[in-house]
Amino acid sequence: MRLQLLFAHPSSSVQCGSTGSSALRTEAGSGSYKEMKGRTSRFHGLGVANSSRRGNPFVETSLNYALTYITYVADSKDFGSLSITILADDDYYSETAFSKSADRKAGEFVNFGVPLFEAHKTGLGSSAALVTSLVSALVIHRTMQPDDIAAARDKLHNLAQAAHCAAQGKVGSGFDVAVAVYGSCLYRRFSPSILESIGDAGSPGFDERLFKVVEDADSEHPWDTECLDFGMTLPHGMQMVLCDVECGSQTPSMVKKVLEWRKQNKQEADLLWDALQSNNERLVLEFKQLSQNPEKGFDEVRSLIQRSRNHIRSMTAKSDVPIEPKVQTELLDAISEVEGVVGGVVPGAGGYDALAVLIRDEPEVIERLKALFENWESKVEDDFGGKIGKVRLLGVRHGSLGLENEGLEQYRAWL
């Protein structure tokens, strides 16, 4: 999955991609593209003027943070004229009647025929990939050569985490941003106090505090993120597929409710959290052992996934948050019975997002899943009132790459 940023200057074009998340050209209203303009605000940061009728906090915050950082470090403060086109793989959004009939002459991206705020996300981390791509493309375009991207990953990660957390109004797990920058990895979150030390955008000293966090130059709040096993892959003979349920969830509000429950029921929540963490670590170890001994088989992976789901359902009941609601349980149970399926989960914060399913890497398994989904209709009453729409396999598969520069040629039709 990629999100593309296309920059058009009077005499040049630059493009930067990121694994992770968005799909329409960023629309605001009936067919008009979102225009964003930055203005300086006396060394404390940048204000962002939104010319559309409906704002996008992830775009606006990304511009604010990226341009503030660039203004602080760049030799020239003159940004000139800059037009940004945002593209992403189609699977970040559920299909619309318009997108199903749209031709693909312009490349692999299609117009969904709706404003972005009306699009149904599939839940693959679109906001994180949007923020990561936007801040990275701006910083690379204005302050470094594209070939420097490998050496700058840590700074780009730090800036993207800061912007993403500010846009969603909380410090989340940060995993989706980390994967968008570094690719597949084992990840442990940073201390929230790192980003809390930045303060509000536009406040006195904001630009300097942001610079210190991005550059990891704040001795009182050093970055303590753990990212290990970059580019890790699935064991031989295993593949990951994603199943859209045409619903989607509001991740930030769900996470806030879970964290509030955890705060009020610390002892009970910590026991459940620790059990889930321990099981996840066993799953990682099993993947490593399978990579060395593929003949071992996937039975233990299947058992560990089921155990994780048990913990998640317990968390759902105790927190009263639809992490694995009944309609998703019903679908996952049916999927797990398909020959060749290892197991599946509702990934990320859970809810009604696309399901992640591990399968044997065989074409026959894909066909069996398609047959299951063709006339799928839920028969249970959901405990949170959710409804699953048309279930379909998305075209994406497991990948290991993170932030990268790509050739511009395939995107020229969108400039």
XYZ file of N, CA and C in Angstrom, residues 73-248:
528
model
N 14.977 25.253 9.815
C 16.272 24.684 9.413
C 16.746 25.135 8.035
N 15.848 25.607 7.174
C 16.230 25.916 5.793
C 16.928 27.265 5.700
N 17.823 27.375 4.722
C 18.518 28.642 4.488
C 17.558 29.698 3.961
N 16.650 29.291 3.092
C 15.702 30.230 2.504
C 14.339 30.060 3.152
N 13.687 31.161 3.479
C 12.349 31.123 4.066
C 11.269 31.310 3.004
N 11.665 31.436 1.743
C 10.725 31.667 0.655
C 10.276 30.331 0.071
N 9.035 29.961 0.292
C 8.533 28.683 -0.201
C 8.088 28.762 -1.654
N 7.796 29.963 -2.125
C 7.341 30.104 -3.492
C 5.978 29.450 -3.679
N 5.675 29.074 -4.914
C 4.399 28.448 -5.242
C 4.562 26.935 -5.256
N 3.650 26.235 -4.591
C 3.753 24.783 -4.489
C 2.359 24.172 -4.560
N 2.141 23.291 -5.507
C 0.864 22.592 -5.644
C 1.064 21.130 -5.265
N 0.198 20.610 -4.421
C 0.338 19.239 -3.920
C -0.867 18.407 -4.348
N -0.600 17.294 -4.997
C -1.644 16.322 -5.336
C -1.419 15.070 -4.496
N -2.447 14.622 -3.811
C -2.343 13.456 -2.937
C -3.066 12.275 -3.587
N -2.333 11.193 -3.763
C -2.882 9.971 -4.348
C -2.609 8.804 -3.411
N -3.411 7.761 -3.534
C -3.124 6.554 -2.755
C -3.760 5.347 -3.409
N -3.235 4.184 -3.085
C -3.801 2.951 -3.623
C -5.290 2.843 -3.269
N -6.043 2.265 -4.186
C -7.494 2.211 -4.042
C -7.951 1.498 -2.770
N -7.169 0.549 -2.287
C -7.622 -0.298 -1.181
C -7.685 0.419 0.161
N -7.286 1.685 0.206
C -7.466 2.433 1.446
C -8.930 2.788 1.680
N -9.763 2.650 0.649
C -11.165 3.033 0.756
C -12.065 1.944 0.189
N -13.263 1.834 0.729
C -14.247 0.913 0.177
C -14.699 1.420 -1.190
N -15.043 0.478 -2.054
C -15.463 0.846 -3.400
C -16.748 1.663 -3.381
N -16.890 2.544 -4.368
C -18.142 3.253 -4.612
C -18.641 2.835 -5.994
N -19.901 3.139 -6.286
C -20.429 2.820 -7.611
C -19.614 3.528 -8.687
N -19.141 4.740 -8.367
C -18.353 5.516 -9.329
C -17.004 4.859 -9.576
N -16.332 4.430 -8.494
C -14.992 3.860 -8.655
C -15.031 2.512 -9.366
N -16.115 1.758 -9.182
C -16.223 0.459 -9.849
C -16.274 0.610 -11.364
N -16.893 1.709 -11.823
C -17.046 1.904 -13.264
C -15.967 2.793 -13.866
N -15.086 3.365 -13.015
C -14.069 4.293 -13.513
C -12.985 3.545 -14.269
N -12.481 4.172 -15.351
C -11.365 3.551 -16.066
C -10.063 3.905 -15.367
N -8.991 3.213 -15.722
C -7.711 3.388 -15.052
C -6.648 3.899 -16.017
N -7.062 4.695 -16.967
C -6.112 5.206 -17.943
C -5.083 6.127 -17.294
N -5.444 6.750 -16.202
C -4.526 7.679 -15.541
C -3.520 6.954 -14.657
N -3.540 5.646 -14.630
C -2.615 4.894 -13.783
C -3.383 4.002 -12.826
N -2.730 3.602 -11.744
C -3.356 2.659 -10.824
C -4.327 3.320 -9.862
N -4.447 4.637 -9.905
C -5.330 5.352 -8.989
C -6.622 5.724 -9.704
N -7.748 5.587 -9.025
C -9.030 5.924 -9.636
C -9.701 7.026 -8.830
N -10.589 7.736 -9.499
C -11.399 8.744 -8.829
C -12.617 8.050 -8.223
N -12.864 8.259 -6.935
C -13.975 7.590 -6.266
C -15.292 8.344 -6.422
N -15.230 9.570 -6.953
C -16.454 10.305 -7.229
C -17.139 10.885 -6.016
N -16.453 10.937 -4.878
C -17.023 11.528 -3.664
C -15.964 12.400 -3.002
N -16.380 13.401 -2.226
C -15.402 14.155 -1.440
C -14.740 13.227 -0.429
N -13.534 13.557 -0.022
C -12.779 12.687 0.874
C -13.523 12.415 2.173
N -14.233 13.431 2.699
C -14.891 13.239 3.992
C -16.088 12.289 3.898
N -16.534 11.958 2.686
C -17.634 11.010 2.519
C -17.149 9.599 2.199
N -15.841 9.449 2.007
C -15.293 8.136 1.661
C -15.261 7.230 2.890
N -15.520 5.943 2.697
C -15.450 4.954 3.775
C -14.061 4.335 3.787
N -13.324 4.539 4.861
C -11.983 3.964 4.971
C -12.066 2.466 5.239
N -11.085 1.737 4.732
C -11.020 0.304 5.024
C -10.254 0.029 6.315
N -9.596 1.054 6.875
C -8.936 0.894 8.167
C -7.503 0.437 8.088
N -6.789 0.810 7.026
C -5.405 0.368 6.853
C -4.396 1.437 7.254
N -4.799 2.415 8.048
C -3.862 3.432 8.511
C -3.688 4.580 7.542
N -4.764 5.008 6.905
C -4.669 6.050 5.882
C -4.164 7.369 6.444
N -4.608 7.745 7.637
C -4.173 9.027 8.196
C -2.681 9.015 8.498
N -2.160 7.900 8.990
C -0.726 7.811 9.301
C 0.118 7.886 8.040
N -0.308 7.194 6.989
C 0.450 7.231 5.743
C 0.344 8.592 5.081
N -0.825 9.225 5.192
C -0.989 10.573 4.659
C -0.022 11.536 5.334
N -0.014 11.524 6.664
C 0.869 12.420 7.412
C 2.333 12.111 7.110
N 2.701 10.840 7.130
C 4.091 10.451 6.879
C 4.543 10.890 5.496
N 3.726 10.642 4.492
C 4.088 11.025 3.130
C 4.178 12.532 2.976
N 3.216 13.240 3.538
C 3.172 14.688 3.339
C 4.344 15.396 4.012
N 4.596 15.095 5.296
C 5.703 15.777 5.974
C 7.043 15.351 5.380
N 7.177 14.084 5.011
C 8.443 13.601 4.454
C 8.715 14.219 3.093
N 7.694 14.258 2.245
C 7.878 14.827 0.915
C 8.249 16.303 0.996
N 7.604 17.044 1.879
C 7.917 18.467 2.035
C 9.340 18.669 2.535
N 9.712 17.914 3.566
C 11.051 18.074 4.143
C 12.126 17.673 3.137
N 11.931 16.560 2.455
C 12.916 16.125 1.458
C 13.012 17.139 0.330
N 11.865 17.619 -0.118
C 11.826 18.561 -1.235
C 12.543 19.868 -0.913
N 12.441 20.320 0.336
C 12.958 21.643 0.687
C 14.316 21.619 1.376
N 14.724 20.498 1.973
C 15.934 20.554 2.809
C 16.995 19.519 2.473
N 16.728 18.575 1.562
C 17.732 17.537 1.315
C 17.572 16.957 -0.076
N 18.531 16.144 -0.475
C 18.452 15.423 -1.728
C 17.649 14.135 -1.521
N 16.896 13.707 -2.538
C 16.097 12.483 -2.383
C 16.911 11.271 -1.951
N 18.183 11.216 -2.358
C 19.019 10.068 -1.995
C 19.354 10.039 -0.507
N 19.082 11.135 0.207
C 19.399 11.212 1.637
C 18.317 10.592 2.512
N 17.287 10.038 1.906
C 16.125 9.592 2.669
C 16.472 8.525 3.702
N 17.402 7.622 3.389
C 17.751 6.547 4.325
C 18.340 7.109 5.611
N 19.243 8.092 5.464
C 19.887 8.676 6.637
C 18.930 9.551 7.434
N 17.843 9.991 6.797
C 16.920 10.921 7.457
C 15.688 10.230 8.034
N 15.621 8.914 7.970
C 14.406 8.211 8.402
C 14.019 8.532 9.840
N 14.987 8.574 10.740
C 14.661 8.823 12.144
C 14.023 10.199 12.322
N 14.578 11.217 11.659
C 14.017 12.568 11.771
C 12.618 12.626 11.169
N 12.452 11.986 10.014
C 11.141 11.984 9.368
C 10.122 11.231 10.225
N 10.561 10.155 10.849
C 9.688 9.414 11.767
C 9.258 10.302 12.925
N 10.203 11.008 13.525
C 9.897 11.844 14.683
C 8.919 12.959 14.318
N 9.134 13.588 13.169
C 8.253 14.668 12.729
C 6.860 14.134 12.404
N 6.795 13.002 11.731
C 5.498 12.420 11.386
C 4.728 12.003 12.639
N 5.421 11.433 13.628
C 4.752 11.062 14.880
C 4.179 12.295 15.564
N 4.959 13.377 15.597
C 4.505 14.604 16.249
C 3.268 15.160 15.555
N 3.301 15.223 14.227
C 2.180 15.775 13.475
C 0.943 14.890 13.580
N 1.138 13.583 13.495
C 0.002 12.662 13.531
C -0.690 12.684 14.887
N 0.087 12.681 15.953
C -0.505 12.713 17.294
C -1.237 14.030 17.535
N -0.661 15.142 17.048
C -1.318 16.436 17.205
C -2.631 16.472 16.430
N -2.639 15.890 15.236
C -3.837 15.916 14.399
C -4.979 15.108 15.007
N -4.667 13.985 15.643
C -5.728 13.149 16.208
C -6.004 13.467 17.673
N -5.240 14.398 18.233
C -5.529 14.877 19.578
C -5.133 13.943 20.693
N -4.246 13.005 20.432
C -3.780 12.083 21.465
C -2.492 11.418 21.003
N -1.766 10.841 21.952
C -0.587 10.037 21.634
C -1.039 8.588 21.578
N -1.135 8.051 20.363
C -1.567 6.670 20.192
C -0.392 5.714 20.250
N -0.544 4.560 19.636
C 0.534 3.572 19.655
C 1.707 4.012 18.793
N 1.428 4.781 17.731
C 2.499 5.223 16.838
C 2.978 4.152 15.881
N 2.403 2.959 15.971
C 2.890 1.845 15.154
C 2.674 2.089 13.662
N 1.509 2.643 13.304
C 1.220 2.834 11.886
C 2.172 3.836 11.247
N 2.558 4.873 11.988
C 3.542 5.830 11.469
C 4.909 5.166 11.356
N 5.295 4.400 12.373
C 6.598 3.724 12.348
C 6.711 2.789 11.149
N 5.657 2.034 10.868
C 5.673 1.121 9.726
C 5.706 1.896 8.414
N 4.996 3.033 8.362
C 5.012 3.848 7.148
C 6.412 4.366 6.846
N 7.211 4.595 7.881
C 8.576 5.103 7.689
C 9.568 3.965 7.494
N 9.553 2.993 8.393
C 10.597 1.958 8.421
C 10.218 0.668 7.691
N 8.942 0.445 7.441
C 8.510 -0.835 6.899
C 8.208 -1.815 8.023
N 7.975 -3.070 7.678
C 7.643 -4.087 8.683
C 8.726 -4.168 9.749
N 8.316 -4.202 11.009
C 9.291 -4.236 12.103
C 8.600 -4.669 13.388
N 9.413 -4.983 14.386
C 8.916 -5.176 15.749
C 9.045 -3.832 16.442
N 7.974 -3.385 17.065
C 7.905 -1.986 17.513
C 7.446 -1.894 18.962
N 8.093 -0.994 19.700
C 7.634 -0.639 21.038
C 7.519 0.875 21.100
N 6.399 1.368 21.576
C 6.098 2.794 21.534
C 7.045 3.633 22.378
N 7.214 4.870 21.954
C 7.982 5.882 22.681
C 7.186 6.385 23.889
N 7.868 7.065 24.791
C 7.199 7.665 25.952
C 6.367 8.867 25.505
N 5.096 8.952 25.897
C 4.244 10.067 25.472
C 4.795 11.437 25.848
N 5.581 11.516 26.918
C 6.109 12.812 27.368
C 6.986 13.479 26.315
N 7.536 12.689 25.391
C 8.387 13.256 24.336
C 7.592 14.242 23.498
N 6.430 13.833 23.041
C 5.618 14.704 22.198
C 4.848 15.733 23.019
N 4.515 15.388 24.238
C 3.814 16.346 25.094
C 4.669 17.566 25.388
N 6.003 17.408 25.289
C 6.909 18.528 25.573
C 6.895 19.587 24.480
N 6.321 19.283 23.311
C 6.315 20.250 22.208
C 5.365 21.406 22.479
N 4.236 21.120 23.083
C 3.257 22.174 23.315
C 2.403 22.425 22.089
N 1.615 23.495 22.146
C 0.676 23.806 21.076
C 1.356 24.514 19.919
N 0.920 24.179 18.712
C 1.444 24.845 17.520
C 1.136 26.334 17.578
N 2.126 27.146 17.238
C 1.942 28.589 17.230
C 2.238 29.262 18.550
N 2.427 28.486 19.626
C 2.754 29.094 20.915
C 4.213 29.541 20.917
N 4.578 30.510 21.755
C 5.967 30.987 21.783
C 6.959 29.841 21.984
N 7.972 29.772 21.120
C 8.999 28.746 21.222
C 8.629 27.414 20.609
N 7.448 27.331 19.975
C 7.011 26.059 19.390
C 7.995 25.547 18.353
N 8.486 26.444 17.491
C 9.383 25.999 16.421
C 10.667 25.396 16.973
N 11.217 25.987 18.030
C 12.451 25.462 18.620
C 12.202 24.125 19.317
N 11.074 24.023 20.024
C 10.757 22.759 20.703
C 10.520 21.645 19.683
N 9.834 21.976 18.594
C 9.604 20.981 17.546
C 10.926 20.535 16.935
N 11.815 21.480 16.675
C 13.131 21.158 16.109
C 13.887 20.191 17.017
N 13.886 20.448 18.310
C 14.615 19.589 19.244
C 14.042 18.171 19.270
N 12.725 18.060 19.191
C 12.108 16.734 19.198
C 12.429 15.987 17.911
N 12.328 16.667 16.781
C 12.616 16.023 15.495
C 14.073 15.580 15.424
N 14.972 16.419 15.907
C 16.406 16.129 15.841
C 16.884 15.270 17.010
N 15.975 14.930 17.931
C 16.320 14.180 19.141
C 17.423 14.899 19.915
N 17.213 16.210 20.098
C 18.216 17.045 20.757
C 17.750 17.541 22.123
N 16.629 17.009 22.610
C 16.117 17.401 23.919
C 16.604 16.383 24.949
N 17.586 16.767 25.751
C 18.190 15.834 26.710
C 17.201 15.378 27.782
N 16.174 16.184 28.038
C 15.188 15.813 29.050
C 14.147 14.827 28.516
N 13.992 14.795 27.184
C 12.998 13.900 26.585
C 13.594 13.186 25.372
N 14.585 12.315 25.580
C 15.186 11.596 24.446
C 14.222 10.545 23.898
N 14.312 10.308 22.601
C 13.462 9.291 21.987
C 13.848 7.898 22.490
N 12.853 7.113 22.860
C 13.105 5.758 23.352
C 12.282 4.719 22.582
N 11.933 5.059 21.342
C 11.239 4.096 20.488
C 12.120 2.877 20.247
N 11.523 1.705 20.213
C 12.247 0.491 19.828
C 11.668 -0.027 18.518
N 12.484 -0.046 17.484
C 12.103 -0.627 16.193
C 13.154 -1.665 15.831
N 12.765 -2.918 15.797
C 13.709 -4.005 15.550
C 13.264 -4.825 14.338
N 14.207 -5.589 13.812
C 13.924 -6.509 12.698
C 13.271 -5.795 11.521
N 13.897 -4.690 11.067
C 13.370 -3.967 9.915
C 13.253 -4.895 8.711
N 12.172 -4.746 7.964
C 11.989 -5.545 6.756
C 11.646 -6.992 7.023
N 11.161 -7.298 8.228
C 10.821 -8.680 8.548
C 9.736 -9.193 7.595
N 9.803 -10.454 7.278
C 8.869 -11.054 6.330
C 8.116 -12.211 6.971
N 7.072 -12.636 6.324
C 6.320 -13.797 6.788
C 7.086 -15.076 6.460
N 6.826 -16.146 7.205
C 7.477 -17.428 6.903
C 7.146 -17.895 5.485
N 8.030 -18.688 4.925
C 7.814 -19.224 3.578
C 6.509 -20.023 3.532
N 5.723 -19.783 2.499
C 4.469 -20.505 2.346
C 3.287 -19.838 3.007
N 3.506 -18.683 3.667
C 2.424 -17.956 4.327
C 2.241 -16.604 3.645
N 0.999 -16.144 3.557
C 0.697 -14.850 2.975
C -0.371 -14.165 3.817
N -0.420 -12.840 3.721
C -1.442 -12.073 4.422
C -2.395 -11.457 3.406
N -3.685 -11.552 3.680
C -4.685 -10.881 2.861
C -5.555 -10.022 3.771
N -6.220 -9.049 3.177
C -7.088 -8.144 3.917
C -8.487 -8.193 3.336
N -9.483 -8.171 4.216
C -10.878 -8.305 3.801
C -11.654 -7.062 4.225
N -12.116 -6.291 3.261
C -12.897 -5.091 3.552
C -14.335 -5.481 3.881
N -14.905 -4.803 4.890
C -16.285 -5.088 5.281
C -17.199 -3.887 5.053
N -16.693 -2.878 4.332
C -17.471 -1.689 3.978
C -18.146 -1.060 5.188
N -17.365 -0.793 6.202
C -17.926 -0.149 7.387
C -16.949 0.892 7.905
N -15.899 0.460 8.597
C -14.881 1.384 9.088
C -15.202 1.909 10.473
